[in-house]
Amino acid sequence: MNIGQVAARTGLPAKTIRYYEEIGLIRPMRGENGYRHFSERDAHNLAFLGRARSLGFTIEECRVLLALYADQGRASADVKRVASEHLAQIDAKIAELREMRATLADLVEACAGDHRPDCPILRGLAGEDG
Amino acid sequence: MNIGQVAARTGLPAKTIRYYEEIGLIRPMRGENGYRHFSERDAHNLAFLGRARSLGFTIEECRVLLALYADQGRASADVKRVASEHLAQIDAKIAELREMRATLADLVEACAGDHRPDCPILRGLAGEDG
DNA sequence: CTTGACCTTCCAGCGGCTGGAAGCCCTATC
DNA sequence: GATAGGGCTTCCAGCCGCTGGAAGGTCAAG
């Protein structure tokens, strides 16, 4: 498979696939013309990467997951630890966003949103009272 | 005020303050020795920026908010629109994270997390069934 | 007069791509 | 055989919002 075909199959942009090779996540073969040649296994790994990335795993976590995936002797505990840590990260991020959202929603709600200049949002950002 | 003092007062790193000057968010004076000199107004604007950034507004949104803050003739509707759009962005991000979280939590829960190699997390990432 | 804290500028790098330029390769059509 | 087009290659630059570090000027205290 050429890069275009594997891109179409995995949904990943060709640019991204080249980047993944550059940082050593995949190692496709090369044809005589210099074109990358992707095996079924490569395509499979790229799909794996696409799913892991879409779940928010960092590239380095993906590298670890891919290594565990390739290792037939892995302990599922190792995989679970990586995933659990990422889950905790997601929870932390959600909590952070919810706090932002709560504060911002209060300010937005308090704002008349009309032609007048008085604005609780700006007052809040300026540090009035609280 | 020198940069260190305003940094202490606003909680922003000096590096960040210099960066904000570089991109034109603030325009502190300069002393004869080349040091930046921050007025009360500068410090106030920096505190404003710190709060806006901590609510997740982008730098460009902060620029707009700061301009509205400075404009005594603004309409609160303009501020409210910026804030509401950002609120919608936050909501979208939360929704995205919750989807990730749900998928990941299912996988983690299904994983025994023991010494055995079988792992529903890896199977999920590999695209088995679904 | 030295120490050390503070300030300055400039350049590089983080993550994870993404865009674009310049040029080679391959196939199809005339 | 020429040409047009699409796909492939490499390389370099840029996105966002800082952050770190190097190399050097400035200032107050002892």
mmCIF file of N, CA and C (backbone and C1' of nucleotides) in Angstrom, chain A residues 15-16 19-20 33 53 59, chain C residues 16-20 25-26:
data_model
loop_
_atom_site.group_PDB
_atom_site.id
_atom_site.type_symbol
_atom_site.label_atom_id
_atom_site.label_comp_id
_atom_site.label_asym_id
_atom_site.label_seq_id
_atom_site.Cartn_x
_atom_site.Cartn_y
_atom_site.Cartn_z
ATOM 1 N N LYS A 15 0.210 13.451 5.830
ATOM 2 C CA LYS A 15 1.184 14.245 6.587
ATOM 3 C C LYS A 15 1.405 13.669 7.979
ATOM 4 N N THR A 16 0.333 13.302 8.600
ATOM 5 C CA THR A 16 0.399 12.746 9.951
ATOM 6 C C THR A 16 1.142 11.419 9.944
ATOM 7 N N TYR A 19 4.710 12.006 9.656
ATOM 8 C CA TYR A 19 5.182 12.487 10.954
ATOM 9 C C TYR A 19 5.354 11.317 11.933
ATOM 10 N N TYR A 20 4.433 10.387 11.925
ATOM 11 C CA TYR A 20 4.537 9.238 12.817
ATOM 12 C C TYR A 20 5.761 8.391 12.474
ATOM 13 N N ASN A 33 11.572 3.120 -5.790
ATOM 14 C CA ASN A 33 11.350 4.512 -6.187
ATOM 15 C C ASN A 33 11.353 5.469 -4.996
ATOM 16 N N ARG A 53 -5.128 8.076 19.728
ATOM 17 C CA ARG A 53 -5.065 9.544 19.698
ATOM 18 C C ARG A 53 -6.441 10.154 19.904
ATOM 19 N N ILE A 59 1.256 11.209 22.322
ATOM 20 C CA ILE A 59 2.102 10.417 21.435
ATOM 21 C C ILE A 59 2.961 9.442 22.249
ATOM 22 P P DG C 16 1.425 15.063 21.972
ATOM 23 O "O5'" DG C 16 0.986 15.421 20.478
ATOM 24 C "C5'" DG C 16 -0.215 16.164 20.279
ATOM 25 C "C4'" DG C 16 -0.283 16.571 18.841
ATOM 26 C "C3'" DG C 16 0.048 15.463 17.823
ATOM 27 O "O3'" DG C 16 -0.964 15.455 16.849
ATOM 28 C "C1'" DG C 16 1.170 17.400 17.293
ATOM 29 P P DC C 17 -1.170 14.188 15.939
ATOM 30 O "O5'" DC C 17 -0.081 14.382 14.790
ATOM 31 C "C5'" DC C 17 -0.410 15.023 13.556
ATOM 32 C "C4'" DC C 17 -0.693 16.487 13.760
ATOM 33 C "C3'" DC C 17 -1.179 17.182 12.513
ATOM 34 O "O3'" DC C 17 -2.457 17.763 12.751
ATOM 35 C "C1'" DC C 17 0.609 18.396 13.545
ATOM 36 P P DT C 18 -3.455 17.877 11.488
ATOM 37 O "O5'" DT C 18 -2.819 19.058 10.622
ATOM 38 C "C5'" DT C 18 -3.071 20.407 10.997
ATOM 39 C "C4'" DT C 18 -2.329 21.312 10.046
ATOM 40 C "C3'" DT C 18 -2.573 20.993 8.565
ATOM 41 O "O3'" DT C 18 -3.171 22.151 8.007
ATOM 42 C "C1'" DT C 18 -0.279 21.429 9.021
ATOM 43 P P DG C 19 -3.737 22.135 6.528
ATOM 44 O "O5'" DG C 19 -2.698 23.090 5.796
ATOM 45 C "C5'" DG C 19 -2.342 24.313 6.401
ATOM 46 C "C4'" DG C 19 -1.243 24.964 5.593
ATOM 47 C "C3'" DG C 19 -1.338 24.715 4.097
ATOM 48 O "O3'" DG C 19 -1.349 25.977 3.450
ATOM 49 C "C1'" DG C 19 0.851 24.180 4.918
ATOM 50 P P DG C 20 -1.406 26.101 1.874
ATOM 51 O "O5'" DG C 20 0.129 26.194 1.458
ATOM 52 C "C5'" DG C 20 0.989 27.109 2.125
ATOM 53 C "C4'" DG C 20 2.372 26.983 1.532
ATOM 54 C "C3'" DG C 20 2.375 26.692 0.027
ATOM 55 O "O3'" DG C 20 3.417 27.444 -0.571
ATOM 56 C "C1'" DG C 20 3.616 25.050 1.140
ATOM 57 P P DC C 25 12.675 9.746 -10.042
ATOM 58 O "O5'" DC C 25 11.130 9.357 -9.992
ATOM 59 C "C5'" DC C 25 10.584 8.894 -8.769
ATOM 60 C "C4'" DC C 25 9.192 8.350 -9.031
ATOM 61 C "C3'" DC C 25 9.057 7.441 -10.249
ATOM 62 O "O3'" DC C 25 8.255 6.346 -9.837
ATOM 63 C "C1'" DC C 25 7.508 9.209 -10.390
ATOM 64 P P DC C 26 8.235 4.988 -10.705
ATOM 65 O "O5'" DC C 26 6.725 4.963 -11.205
ATOM 66 C "C5'" DC C 26 5.679 5.288 -10.280
ATOM 67 C "C4'" DC C 26 4.415 5.606 -11.063
ATOM 68 C "C3'" DC C 26 4.219 4.773 -12.320
ATOM 69 O "O3'" DC C 26 2.980 4.109 -12.189
ATOM 70 C "C1'" DC C 26 3.813 7.057 -12.740
#
